[in-house]
XYZ file of C-alpha atoms in Angstrom:
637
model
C -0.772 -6.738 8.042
C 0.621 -3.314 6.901
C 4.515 -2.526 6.953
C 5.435 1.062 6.431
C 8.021 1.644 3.785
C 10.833 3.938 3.809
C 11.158 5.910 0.314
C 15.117 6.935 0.647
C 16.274 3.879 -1.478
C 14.718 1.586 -3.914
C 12.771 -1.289 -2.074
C 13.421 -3.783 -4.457
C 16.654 -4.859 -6.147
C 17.217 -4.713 -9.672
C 18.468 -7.411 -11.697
C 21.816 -7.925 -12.550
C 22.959 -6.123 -9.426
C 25.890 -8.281 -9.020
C 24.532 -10.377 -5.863
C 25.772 -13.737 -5.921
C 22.882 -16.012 -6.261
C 21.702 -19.510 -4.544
C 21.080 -21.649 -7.511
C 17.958 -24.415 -7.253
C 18.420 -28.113 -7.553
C 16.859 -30.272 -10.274
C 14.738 -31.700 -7.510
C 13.470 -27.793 -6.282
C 12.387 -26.995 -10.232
C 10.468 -30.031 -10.243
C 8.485 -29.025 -6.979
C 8.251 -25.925 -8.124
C 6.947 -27.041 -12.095
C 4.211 -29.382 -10.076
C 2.875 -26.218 -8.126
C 1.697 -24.706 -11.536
C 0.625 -28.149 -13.599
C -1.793 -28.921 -10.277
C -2.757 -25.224 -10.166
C -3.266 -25.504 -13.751
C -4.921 -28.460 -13.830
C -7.229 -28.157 -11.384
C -8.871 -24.993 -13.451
C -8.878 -26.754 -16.119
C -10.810 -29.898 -14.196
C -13.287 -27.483 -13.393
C -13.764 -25.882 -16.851
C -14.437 -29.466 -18.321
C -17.228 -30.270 -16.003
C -18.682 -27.080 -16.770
C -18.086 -27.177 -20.422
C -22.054 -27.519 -20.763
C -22.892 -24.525 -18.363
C -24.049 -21.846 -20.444
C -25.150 -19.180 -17.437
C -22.615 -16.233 -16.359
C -23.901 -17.042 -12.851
C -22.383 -20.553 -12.967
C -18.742 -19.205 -14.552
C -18.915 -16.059 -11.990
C -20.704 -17.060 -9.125
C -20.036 -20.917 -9.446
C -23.587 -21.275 -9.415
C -24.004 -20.048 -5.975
C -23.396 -23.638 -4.570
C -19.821 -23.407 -3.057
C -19.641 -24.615 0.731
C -17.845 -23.443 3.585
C -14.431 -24.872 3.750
C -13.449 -24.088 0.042
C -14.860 -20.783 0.484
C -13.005 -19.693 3.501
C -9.361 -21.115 2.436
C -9.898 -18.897 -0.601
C -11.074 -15.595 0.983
C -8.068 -16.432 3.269
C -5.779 -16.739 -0.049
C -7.277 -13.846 -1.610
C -4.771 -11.084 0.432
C -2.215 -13.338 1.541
C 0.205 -12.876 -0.967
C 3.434 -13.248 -1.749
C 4.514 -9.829 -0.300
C 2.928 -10.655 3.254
C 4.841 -13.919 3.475
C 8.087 -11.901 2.725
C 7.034 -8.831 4.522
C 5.898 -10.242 7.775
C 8.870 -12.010 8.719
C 11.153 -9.039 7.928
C 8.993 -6.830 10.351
C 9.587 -9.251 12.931
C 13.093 -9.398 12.729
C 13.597 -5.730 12.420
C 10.907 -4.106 14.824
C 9.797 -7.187 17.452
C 6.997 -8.822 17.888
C 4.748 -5.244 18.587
C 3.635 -6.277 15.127
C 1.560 -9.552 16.608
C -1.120 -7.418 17.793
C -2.857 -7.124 14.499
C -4.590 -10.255 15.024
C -7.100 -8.186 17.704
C -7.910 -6.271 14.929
C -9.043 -9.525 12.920
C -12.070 -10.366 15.847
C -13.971 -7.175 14.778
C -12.521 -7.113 11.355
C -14.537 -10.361 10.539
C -17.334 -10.104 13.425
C -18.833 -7.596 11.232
C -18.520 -8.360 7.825
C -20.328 -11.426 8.817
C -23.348 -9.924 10.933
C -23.370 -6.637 9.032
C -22.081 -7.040 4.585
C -22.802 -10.465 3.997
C -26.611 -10.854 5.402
C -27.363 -7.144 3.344
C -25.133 -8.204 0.229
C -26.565 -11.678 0.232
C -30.483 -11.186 0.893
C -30.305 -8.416 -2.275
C -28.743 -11.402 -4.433
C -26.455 -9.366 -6.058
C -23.365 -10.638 -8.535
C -21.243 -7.195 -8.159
C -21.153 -5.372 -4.919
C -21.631 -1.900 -7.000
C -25.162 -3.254 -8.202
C -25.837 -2.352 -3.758
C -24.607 1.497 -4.623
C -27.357 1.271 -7.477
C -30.113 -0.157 -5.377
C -29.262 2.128 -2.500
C -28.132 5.414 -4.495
C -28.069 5.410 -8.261
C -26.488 4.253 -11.632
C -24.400 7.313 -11.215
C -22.910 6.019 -8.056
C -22.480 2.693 -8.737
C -20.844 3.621 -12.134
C -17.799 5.486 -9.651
C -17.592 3.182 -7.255
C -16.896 0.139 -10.007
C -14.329 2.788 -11.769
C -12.742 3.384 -8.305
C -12.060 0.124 -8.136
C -11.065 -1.135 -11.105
C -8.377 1.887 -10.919
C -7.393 0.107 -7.685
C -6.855 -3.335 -8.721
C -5.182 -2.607 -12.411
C -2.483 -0.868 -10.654
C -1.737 -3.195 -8.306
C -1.897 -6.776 -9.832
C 0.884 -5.915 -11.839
C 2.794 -4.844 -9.279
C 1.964 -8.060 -6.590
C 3.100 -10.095 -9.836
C 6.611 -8.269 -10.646
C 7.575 -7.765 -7.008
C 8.204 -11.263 -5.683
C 9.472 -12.531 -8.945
C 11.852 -9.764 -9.176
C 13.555 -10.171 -5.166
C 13.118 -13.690 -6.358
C 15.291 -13.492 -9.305
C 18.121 -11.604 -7.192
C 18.571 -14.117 -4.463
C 17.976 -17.574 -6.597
C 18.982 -16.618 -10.191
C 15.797 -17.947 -11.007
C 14.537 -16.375 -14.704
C 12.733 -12.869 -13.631
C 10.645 -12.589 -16.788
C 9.714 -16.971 -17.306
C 8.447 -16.690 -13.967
C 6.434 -13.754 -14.888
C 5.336 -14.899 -17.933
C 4.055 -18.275 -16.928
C 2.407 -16.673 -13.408
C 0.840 -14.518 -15.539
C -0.104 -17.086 -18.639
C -0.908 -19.934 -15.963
C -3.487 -17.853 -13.685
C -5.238 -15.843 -17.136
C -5.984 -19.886 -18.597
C -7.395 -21.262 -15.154
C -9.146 -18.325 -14.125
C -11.089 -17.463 -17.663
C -11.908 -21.178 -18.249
C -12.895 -22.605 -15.380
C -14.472 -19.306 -13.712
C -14.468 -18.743 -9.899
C -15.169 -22.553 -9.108
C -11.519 -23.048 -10.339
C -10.604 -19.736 -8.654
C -11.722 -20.881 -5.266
C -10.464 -24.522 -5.505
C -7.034 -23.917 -6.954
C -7.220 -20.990 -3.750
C -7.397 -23.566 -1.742
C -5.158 -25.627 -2.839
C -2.658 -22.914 -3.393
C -3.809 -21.714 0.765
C -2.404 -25.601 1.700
C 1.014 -24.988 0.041
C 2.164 -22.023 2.040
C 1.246 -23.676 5.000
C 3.505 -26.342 4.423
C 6.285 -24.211 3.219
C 6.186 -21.700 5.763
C 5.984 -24.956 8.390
C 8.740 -26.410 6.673
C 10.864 -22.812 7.520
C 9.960 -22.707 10.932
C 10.243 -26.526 11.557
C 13.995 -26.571 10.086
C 14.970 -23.514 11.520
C 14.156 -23.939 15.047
C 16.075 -27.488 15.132
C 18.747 -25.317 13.762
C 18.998 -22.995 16.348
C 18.427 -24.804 19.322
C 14.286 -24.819 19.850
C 11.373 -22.548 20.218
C 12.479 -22.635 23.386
C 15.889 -20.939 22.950
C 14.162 -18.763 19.610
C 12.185 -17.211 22.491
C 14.604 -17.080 24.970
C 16.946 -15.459 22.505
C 14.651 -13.291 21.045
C 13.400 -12.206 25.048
C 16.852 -11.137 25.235
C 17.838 -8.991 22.916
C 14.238 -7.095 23.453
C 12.253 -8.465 20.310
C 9.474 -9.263 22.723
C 7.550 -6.242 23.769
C 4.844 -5.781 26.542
C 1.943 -3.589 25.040
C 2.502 -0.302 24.040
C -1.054 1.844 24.754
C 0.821 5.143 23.472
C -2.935 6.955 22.286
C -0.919 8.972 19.842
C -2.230 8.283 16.362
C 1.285 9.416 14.243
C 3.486 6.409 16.806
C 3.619 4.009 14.107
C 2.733 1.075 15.659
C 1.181 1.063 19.145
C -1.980 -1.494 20.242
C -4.647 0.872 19.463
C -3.171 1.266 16.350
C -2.876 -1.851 15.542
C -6.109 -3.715 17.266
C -8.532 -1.158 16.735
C -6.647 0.795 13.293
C -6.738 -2.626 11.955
C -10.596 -3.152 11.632
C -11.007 0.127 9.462
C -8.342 -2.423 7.293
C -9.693 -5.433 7.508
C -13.314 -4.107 6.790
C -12.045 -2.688 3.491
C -11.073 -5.958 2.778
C -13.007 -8.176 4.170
C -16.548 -5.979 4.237
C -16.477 -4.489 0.362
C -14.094 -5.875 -1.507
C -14.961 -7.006 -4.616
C -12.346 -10.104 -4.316
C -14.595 -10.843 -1.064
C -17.851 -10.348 -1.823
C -17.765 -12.526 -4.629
C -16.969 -15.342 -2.381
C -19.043 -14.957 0.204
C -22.329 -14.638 -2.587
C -20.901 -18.317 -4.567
C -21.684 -19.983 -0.955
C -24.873 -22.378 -1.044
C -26.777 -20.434 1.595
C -26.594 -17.120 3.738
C -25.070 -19.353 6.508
C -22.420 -20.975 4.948
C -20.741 -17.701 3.818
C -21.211 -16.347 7.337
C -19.377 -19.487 8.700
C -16.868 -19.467 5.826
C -16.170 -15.776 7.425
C -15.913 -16.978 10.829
C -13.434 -19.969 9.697
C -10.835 -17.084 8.275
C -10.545 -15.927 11.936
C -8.251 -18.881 13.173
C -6.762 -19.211 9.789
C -5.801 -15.564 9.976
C -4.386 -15.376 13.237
C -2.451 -19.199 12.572
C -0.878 -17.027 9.485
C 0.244 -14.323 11.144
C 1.706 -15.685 14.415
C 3.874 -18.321 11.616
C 5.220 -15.373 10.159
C 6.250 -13.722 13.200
C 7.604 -16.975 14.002
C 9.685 -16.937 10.792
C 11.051 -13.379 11.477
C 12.082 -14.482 15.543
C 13.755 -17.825 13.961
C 15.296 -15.882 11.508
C 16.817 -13.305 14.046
C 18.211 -16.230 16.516
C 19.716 -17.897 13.570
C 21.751 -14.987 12.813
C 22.737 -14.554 16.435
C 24.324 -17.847 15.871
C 25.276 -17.792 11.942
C 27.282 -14.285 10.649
C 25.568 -12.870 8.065
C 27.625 -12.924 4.174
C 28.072 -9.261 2.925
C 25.334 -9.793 0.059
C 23.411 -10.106 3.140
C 23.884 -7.481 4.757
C 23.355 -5.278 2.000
C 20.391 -6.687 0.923
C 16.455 -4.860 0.767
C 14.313 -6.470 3.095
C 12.270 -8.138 0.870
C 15.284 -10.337 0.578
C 15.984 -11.130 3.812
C 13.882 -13.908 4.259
C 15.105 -15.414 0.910
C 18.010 -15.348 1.724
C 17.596 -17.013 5.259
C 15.663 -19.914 3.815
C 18.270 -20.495 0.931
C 20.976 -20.426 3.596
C 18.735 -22.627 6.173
C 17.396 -24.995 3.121
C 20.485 -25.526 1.178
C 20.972 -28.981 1.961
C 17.694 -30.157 1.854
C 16.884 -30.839 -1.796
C 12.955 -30.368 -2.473
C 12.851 -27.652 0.295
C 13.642 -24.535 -1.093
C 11.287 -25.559 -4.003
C 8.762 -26.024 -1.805
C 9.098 -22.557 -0.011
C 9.393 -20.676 -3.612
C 6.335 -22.895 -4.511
C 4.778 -21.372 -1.691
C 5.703 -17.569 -2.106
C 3.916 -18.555 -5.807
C 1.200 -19.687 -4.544
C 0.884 -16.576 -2.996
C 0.742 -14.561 -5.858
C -1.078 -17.071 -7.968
C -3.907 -16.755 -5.260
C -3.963 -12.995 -5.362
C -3.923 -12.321 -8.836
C -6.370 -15.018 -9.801
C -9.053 -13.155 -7.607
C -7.976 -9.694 -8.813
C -8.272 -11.058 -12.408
C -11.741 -12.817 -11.521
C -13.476 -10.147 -9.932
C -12.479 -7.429 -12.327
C -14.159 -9.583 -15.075
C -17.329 -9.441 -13.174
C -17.392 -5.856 -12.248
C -16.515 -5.299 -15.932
C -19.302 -7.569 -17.150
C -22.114 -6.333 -14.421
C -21.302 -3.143 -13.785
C -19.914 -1.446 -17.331
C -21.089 -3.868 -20.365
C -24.610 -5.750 -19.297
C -26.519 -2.778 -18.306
C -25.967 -1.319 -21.869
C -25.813 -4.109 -24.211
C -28.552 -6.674 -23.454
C -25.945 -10.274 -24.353
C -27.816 -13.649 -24.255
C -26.765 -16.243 -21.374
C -24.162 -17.920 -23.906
C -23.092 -14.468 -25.188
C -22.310 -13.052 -21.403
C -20.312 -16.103 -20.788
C -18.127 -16.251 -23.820
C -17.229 -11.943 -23.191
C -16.802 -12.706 -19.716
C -14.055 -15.659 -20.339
C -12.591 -12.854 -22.984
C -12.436 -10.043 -20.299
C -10.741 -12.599 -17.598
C -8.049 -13.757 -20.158
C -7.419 -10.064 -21.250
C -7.189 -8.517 -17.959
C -4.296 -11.528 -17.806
C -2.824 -10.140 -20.447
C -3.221 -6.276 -19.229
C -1.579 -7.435 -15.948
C 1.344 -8.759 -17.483
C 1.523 -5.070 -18.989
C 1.369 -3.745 -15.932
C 4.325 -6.033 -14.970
C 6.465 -5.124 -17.402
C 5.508 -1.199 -16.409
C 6.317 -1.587 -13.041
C 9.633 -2.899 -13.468
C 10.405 0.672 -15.746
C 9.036 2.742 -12.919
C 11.676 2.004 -9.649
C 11.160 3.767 -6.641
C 7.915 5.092 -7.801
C 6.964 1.154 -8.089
C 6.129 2.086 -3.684
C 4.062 4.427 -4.802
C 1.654 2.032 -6.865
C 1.358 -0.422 -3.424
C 0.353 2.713 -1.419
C -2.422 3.756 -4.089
C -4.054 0.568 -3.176
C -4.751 0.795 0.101
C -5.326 4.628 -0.542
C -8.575 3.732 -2.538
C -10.012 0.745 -0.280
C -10.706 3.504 2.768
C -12.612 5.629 0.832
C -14.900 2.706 -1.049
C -15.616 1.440 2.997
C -16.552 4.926 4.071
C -19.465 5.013 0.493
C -20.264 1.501 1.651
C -21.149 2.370 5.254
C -22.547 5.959 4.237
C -25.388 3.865 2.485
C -25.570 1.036 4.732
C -26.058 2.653 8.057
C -27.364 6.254 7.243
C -30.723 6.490 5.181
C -30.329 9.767 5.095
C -27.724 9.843 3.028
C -28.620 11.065 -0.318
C -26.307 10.274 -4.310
C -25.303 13.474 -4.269
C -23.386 13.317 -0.858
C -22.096 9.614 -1.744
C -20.529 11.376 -5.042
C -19.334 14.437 -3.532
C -18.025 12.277 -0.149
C -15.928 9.647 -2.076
C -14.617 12.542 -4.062
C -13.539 14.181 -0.685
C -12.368 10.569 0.484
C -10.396 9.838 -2.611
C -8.387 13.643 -2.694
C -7.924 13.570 1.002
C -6.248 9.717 1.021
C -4.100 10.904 -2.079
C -2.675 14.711 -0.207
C -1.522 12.780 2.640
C -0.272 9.553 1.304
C 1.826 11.568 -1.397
C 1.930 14.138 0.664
C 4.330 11.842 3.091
C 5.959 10.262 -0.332
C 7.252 13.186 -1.403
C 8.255 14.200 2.042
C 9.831 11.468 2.979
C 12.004 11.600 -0.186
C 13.021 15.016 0.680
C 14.173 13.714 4.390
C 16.732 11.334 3.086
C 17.205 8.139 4.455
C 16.356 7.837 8.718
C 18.694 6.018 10.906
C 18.407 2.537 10.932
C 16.823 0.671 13.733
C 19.014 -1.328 16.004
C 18.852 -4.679 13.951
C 21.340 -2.640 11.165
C 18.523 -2.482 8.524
C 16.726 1.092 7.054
C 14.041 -0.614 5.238
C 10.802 -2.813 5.835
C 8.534 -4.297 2.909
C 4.979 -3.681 2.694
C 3.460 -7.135 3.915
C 0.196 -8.097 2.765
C -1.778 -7.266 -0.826
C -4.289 -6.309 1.171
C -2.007 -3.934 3.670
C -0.033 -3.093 1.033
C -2.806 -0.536 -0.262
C -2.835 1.092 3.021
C 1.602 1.551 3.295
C 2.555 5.127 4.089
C 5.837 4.881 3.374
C 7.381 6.198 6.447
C 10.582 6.215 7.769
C 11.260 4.416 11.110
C 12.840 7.025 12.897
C 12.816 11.009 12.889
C 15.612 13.386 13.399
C 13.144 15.731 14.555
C 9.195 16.317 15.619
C 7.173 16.974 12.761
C 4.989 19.990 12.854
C 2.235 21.721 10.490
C 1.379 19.534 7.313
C 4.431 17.229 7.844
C 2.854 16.182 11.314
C -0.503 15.470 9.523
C 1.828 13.210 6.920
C 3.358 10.840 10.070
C -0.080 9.833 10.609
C 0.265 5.879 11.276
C -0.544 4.175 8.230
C -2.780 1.621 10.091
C -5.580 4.668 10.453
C -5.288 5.741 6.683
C -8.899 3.682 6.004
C -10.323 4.646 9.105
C -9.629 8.421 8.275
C -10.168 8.285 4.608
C -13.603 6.504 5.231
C -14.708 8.555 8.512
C -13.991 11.279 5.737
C -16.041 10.070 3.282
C -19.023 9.112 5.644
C -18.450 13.069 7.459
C -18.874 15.101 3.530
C -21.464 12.872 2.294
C -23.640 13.760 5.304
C -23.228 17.234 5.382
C -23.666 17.569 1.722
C -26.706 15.143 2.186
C -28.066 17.633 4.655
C -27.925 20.202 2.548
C -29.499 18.809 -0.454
C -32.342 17.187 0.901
C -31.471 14.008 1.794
C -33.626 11.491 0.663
C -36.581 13.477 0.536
C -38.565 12.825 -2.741
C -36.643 9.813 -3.659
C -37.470 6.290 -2.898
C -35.125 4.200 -0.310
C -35.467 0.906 -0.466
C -35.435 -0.710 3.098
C -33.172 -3.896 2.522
C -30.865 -1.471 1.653
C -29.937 -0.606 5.334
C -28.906 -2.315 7.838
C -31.107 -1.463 10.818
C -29.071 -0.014 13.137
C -31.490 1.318 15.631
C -33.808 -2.205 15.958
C -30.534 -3.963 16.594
C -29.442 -1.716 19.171
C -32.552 -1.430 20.951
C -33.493 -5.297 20.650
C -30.162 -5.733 23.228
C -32.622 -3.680 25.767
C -35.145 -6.199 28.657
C -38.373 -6.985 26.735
C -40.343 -4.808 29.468
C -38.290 -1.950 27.927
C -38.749 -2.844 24.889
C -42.822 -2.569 24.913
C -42.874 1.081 25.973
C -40.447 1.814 23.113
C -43.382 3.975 20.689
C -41.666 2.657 17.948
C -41.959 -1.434 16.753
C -39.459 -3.289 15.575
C -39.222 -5.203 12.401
C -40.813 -8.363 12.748
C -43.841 -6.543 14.085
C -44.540 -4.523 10.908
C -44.707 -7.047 8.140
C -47.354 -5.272 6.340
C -44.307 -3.056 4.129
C -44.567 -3.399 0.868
C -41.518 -3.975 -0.820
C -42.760 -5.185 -3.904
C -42.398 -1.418 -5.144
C -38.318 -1.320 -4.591
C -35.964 -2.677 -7.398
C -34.631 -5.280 -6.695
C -31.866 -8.180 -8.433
C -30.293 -7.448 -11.536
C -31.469 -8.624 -14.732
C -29.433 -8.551 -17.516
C -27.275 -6.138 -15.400
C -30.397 -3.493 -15.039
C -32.901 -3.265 -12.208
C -36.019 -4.690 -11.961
C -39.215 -2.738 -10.552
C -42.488 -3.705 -9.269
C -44.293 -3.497 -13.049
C -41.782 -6.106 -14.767
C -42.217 -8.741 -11.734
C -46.325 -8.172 -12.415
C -45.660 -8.756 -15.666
C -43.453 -11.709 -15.627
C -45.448 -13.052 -12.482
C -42.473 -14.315 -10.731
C -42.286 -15.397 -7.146
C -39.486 -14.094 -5.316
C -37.077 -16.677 -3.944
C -36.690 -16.441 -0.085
C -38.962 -13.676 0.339
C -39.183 -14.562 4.263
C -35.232 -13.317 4.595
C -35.637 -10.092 2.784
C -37.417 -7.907 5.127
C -35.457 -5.326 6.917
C -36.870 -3.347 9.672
C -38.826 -0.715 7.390
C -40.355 1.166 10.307
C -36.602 1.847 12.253
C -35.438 2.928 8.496
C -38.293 5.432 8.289
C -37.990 6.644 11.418
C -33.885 7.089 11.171
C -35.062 9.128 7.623
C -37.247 11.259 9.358
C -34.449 12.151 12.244
């Protein structure tokens, strides 16, 4: 759900600009106050009842006993912030409805997290998804790909918690820095007290309030302007809705290939690795229920996004039929649909409370997880493997690290709103980093071959190629000036979505001329900037794999890889099958795999000597084999 972003003008307005402001009823701050006691209380419901719980797999993984429904509305909350509620509409209204066709994107986009990441990450019983580069690779990898994304996250929960507050304070007059502080104080509380239980519930909670406030938009508005009916009608009209465009051309910014097929790469970076993700899909009760909690995100996604191109097609008929005020004409686009729902709502006390409750909600949802999961990378990846805490110690630093990377984001709040236009910048670094962590995930997932030098050396290559051409169009784009504006009278678009935001290339809508040479390489769409930086990642690892020996005198642990080949060739007639000379899995069960390290104790690996020692039995040991013979074979080719 990525929006380009034009760089010619600041995106977001600055406060005290002189814009005449909506102000909120007594009845809309009360709406608004209940959203954060309820959020608020419901973490601290869940910290209570686990006042006793001692374990840091009950305060980061909720004990591994969530179920399906709770699960799902939170991975749904995770990267639907407040920017993609704001974002998506404005889209809509400025470019059509071309935009819808992300949803095809969210079929494979969630197909394969659930067949592919979650069976691999789940079977391996991991806490942090960088304990998998350790297993697969080494300490060494693991150690950059937990950096990589803690780099990733710092820089942008700040920013997904200034943003909205601050377009937010220009159109209602509504306090910029008291809603930043209590956000910020609010979520830090919840989220290191109750642990990811309270994460997910208050998620879910929080997932149920922008429904209803986005329904109450598009409910209000349409009776307002005639219908859904007429909205379409209207909409049909004045060329808003689009047949397909199957332009090929990779630099058009938004065609269906683009979009469906672009949009995996995306939603895999989000919804295959993330850290955010993974967490949630490991807290579920069983393998199954976080592969159904993945499948129920698939109708909640695409009920999401066709709302908020329902919000933008509303919006665009109500203007037809109500003349825009001057403020609003001259207002960024991540006012526009402020401003429509102040105008729409401003006789309906309760209502625009309820839609700023929701735009919260957003934000409360995204920065809980971002706060959440960079306490447990922190905790697995950085502090346990080095300094061997008791249960009750691991908990207590964990709690600390939640509540201070609170604090830290509020820093980063107050940074982003001293940095203006360079405040674009820090969204696009986000979604410059999540292409390259897909492309180290899938190097060691589907290629055995793959060796920890080539990982190292291919995110390297991943990371400086995402940053030349995402700066590389910045600082082009800034030299342009500002492109024409599209027909609607409007020059800018918001990035839309926490997780899209990371991937924005900041483009302008229009061109005065063809690019050519390294400008031409800087219009590539930004819905293929993860499938290039990770195909880049995936292309250097190899080769420098090759050429260091792949995995030749080092051990590679089979459940490590997910068995391409078997699966491929198990889709073959049985007959076909048995003159195959190689077997597949479930025919070699005689693999050892008592000799590969395996879960994390203490945050370091455990090998075949301390389970002989211990004399532990392995918990589902039936789930954990994984086609050995394929893997050996695919090593040998």
């Amino acid at each position: 759900m990525n929006v380009p972003v034009s760089t010619s003008a600041p995106i977001f307005p600055t406060s005290g600009s002189g814009i005449p402001t909506s102000t909120f009823s007594a009845v809309d701050y009360v709406v608004f106050a209940l959203l954060l006691a309820l959020s608020l209380a419901i973490g601290l419901y869940h910290a209570w009842r686990g006042w006793g719980q001692r374990t840091i797999g009950q305060l980061l993984m909720a004990d591994r006993q969530m179920s399906c429904f709770p699960v799902a509305l939170s991975l749904l909350a995770t990267f639907q912030s407040a920017v993609a509620i704001l974002g998506v509409p404005s889209e809509i209204y400025r470019f059509g409805i071309q935009y819808w066709f992300l949803g095809c994107s969210y079929f494979l986009g969630l197909l394969i997290p659930a067949h592919i990441f979650i069976p691999v990450f789940y079977r391996l019983h991991l806490t942090s998804a960088y304990e998998y580069l350790e297993l697969r690779f080494n300490k060494a990898v693991r150690l950059c790909g937990t950096v990589t994304f803690i780099f990733q996250m710092v820089i942008y929960m700040g920013v997904v918690l200034y943003a909205p507050s601050l377009a937010l304070n220009a159109v209602t007059g509504l306090d910029l820095w008291l809603s930043v502080l209590t956000l910020g104080i609010v979520c830090a509380i919840y989220t290191a007290l109750g642990g990811l239980k309270a994460v997910i519930w208050t998620d879910a909670f929080q997932t149920l309030v922008m429904f209803l406030g986005q329904l109450a938009v598009i409910i209000v508005g349409s009776a307002k302007v005639g219908g859904l009916g007429r909205v379409w009608e209207v909409a049909s009209q004045h060329g808003l809705i689009t047949g397909i465009e199957l332009d090929p051309d990779p630099f058009v910014r938004h065609t269906f290939w683009t979009l469906a097929f672009g949009g995996v790469f995306m939603m895999l970076s989000l919804y295959g690795v993330n850290q955010a993700q993974v967490q949630r899909y490991l807290s579920s009760r069983t393998e199954k229920a976080a592969v159904l909690s993945c499948y129920a995100v698939f109708p909640c996604q695409q009920v999401v996004l066709c709302m908020g191109c329902l919000i933008g097609l509303v919006m665009y008929v109500y203007y037809q039929d109500y003349p825009k005020s001057v403020q609003q004409i001259n207002a960024a686009p991540d006012q526009f649909v402020l401003y429509f729902v102040m105008d729409l709502l401003k006789g309906l006390p309760g209502l625009p409370g309820l839609f700023v409750a929701c735009l919260f909600s957003g934000s409360l949802s995204t920065i809980s997880s971002a706060f959440n999961s960079l306490a447990t990378v922190t905790m697995e990846d950085l502090i346990r493997p080095w300094f061997p805490f008791s249960e009750v110690q691991a908990t207590r630093v964990s709690k600390i690290l939640a509540f201070g990377y609170g604090l830290l984001c509020l820093g980063m709040a107050y940074i982003s709103s001293q940095m203006g236009p360079v405040l674009q910048a820090a969204f696009s670094i986000f979604g410059m980093i999540g292409g390259p962590l897909l492309g180290l995930f899938c190097l060691g997932m589907f290629f055995p071959c793959a060796n920890p030098i080539g990982a190292i050396v291919g995110l390297f290559a991943g990371l400086i190629m995402a940053f030349w051409i995402g700066i590389g169009s910045i600082v082009t784009n800034m030299g342009s000036g500002m492109a024409p504006s599209p027909p609607n009278g409007s020059s800018l678009s918001l990035p839309s979505n926490l997780t899209i935001i990371p991937t924005t290339t900041l483009l302008p809508t229009t061109t005065i001329s063809k690019p050519v040479g390294l400008q031409r390489l800087y219009s590539l769409s930004y819905m293929w900037y993860s499938a290039h930086n990770s195909t880049t990642v995936i292309v250097v690892g190899l080769i420098v794999s090759l050429f260091t020996g792949g995995m030749r005198g080092r051990t590679l642990n089979p459940r490590t890889i997910y068995p391409v080949l078997p699966k491929l060739l198990s889709l073959l007639p049985l007959s076909c099958q048995k003159r195959l000379p190689c077997k597949s899995s479930s025919q070699d069960p005689s693999m050892d795999t008592a000799a590969f390290p395996e879960k994390m104790n203490n945050g370091m690996l455990w090998n075949s000597r301390d389970k002989e020692a211990l004399a532990v039995p392995e918990k589902d040991s039936t789930n954990l084999a994984s086609a050995p013979t394929f893997i050996l074979h695919e090593t040998s080719l």
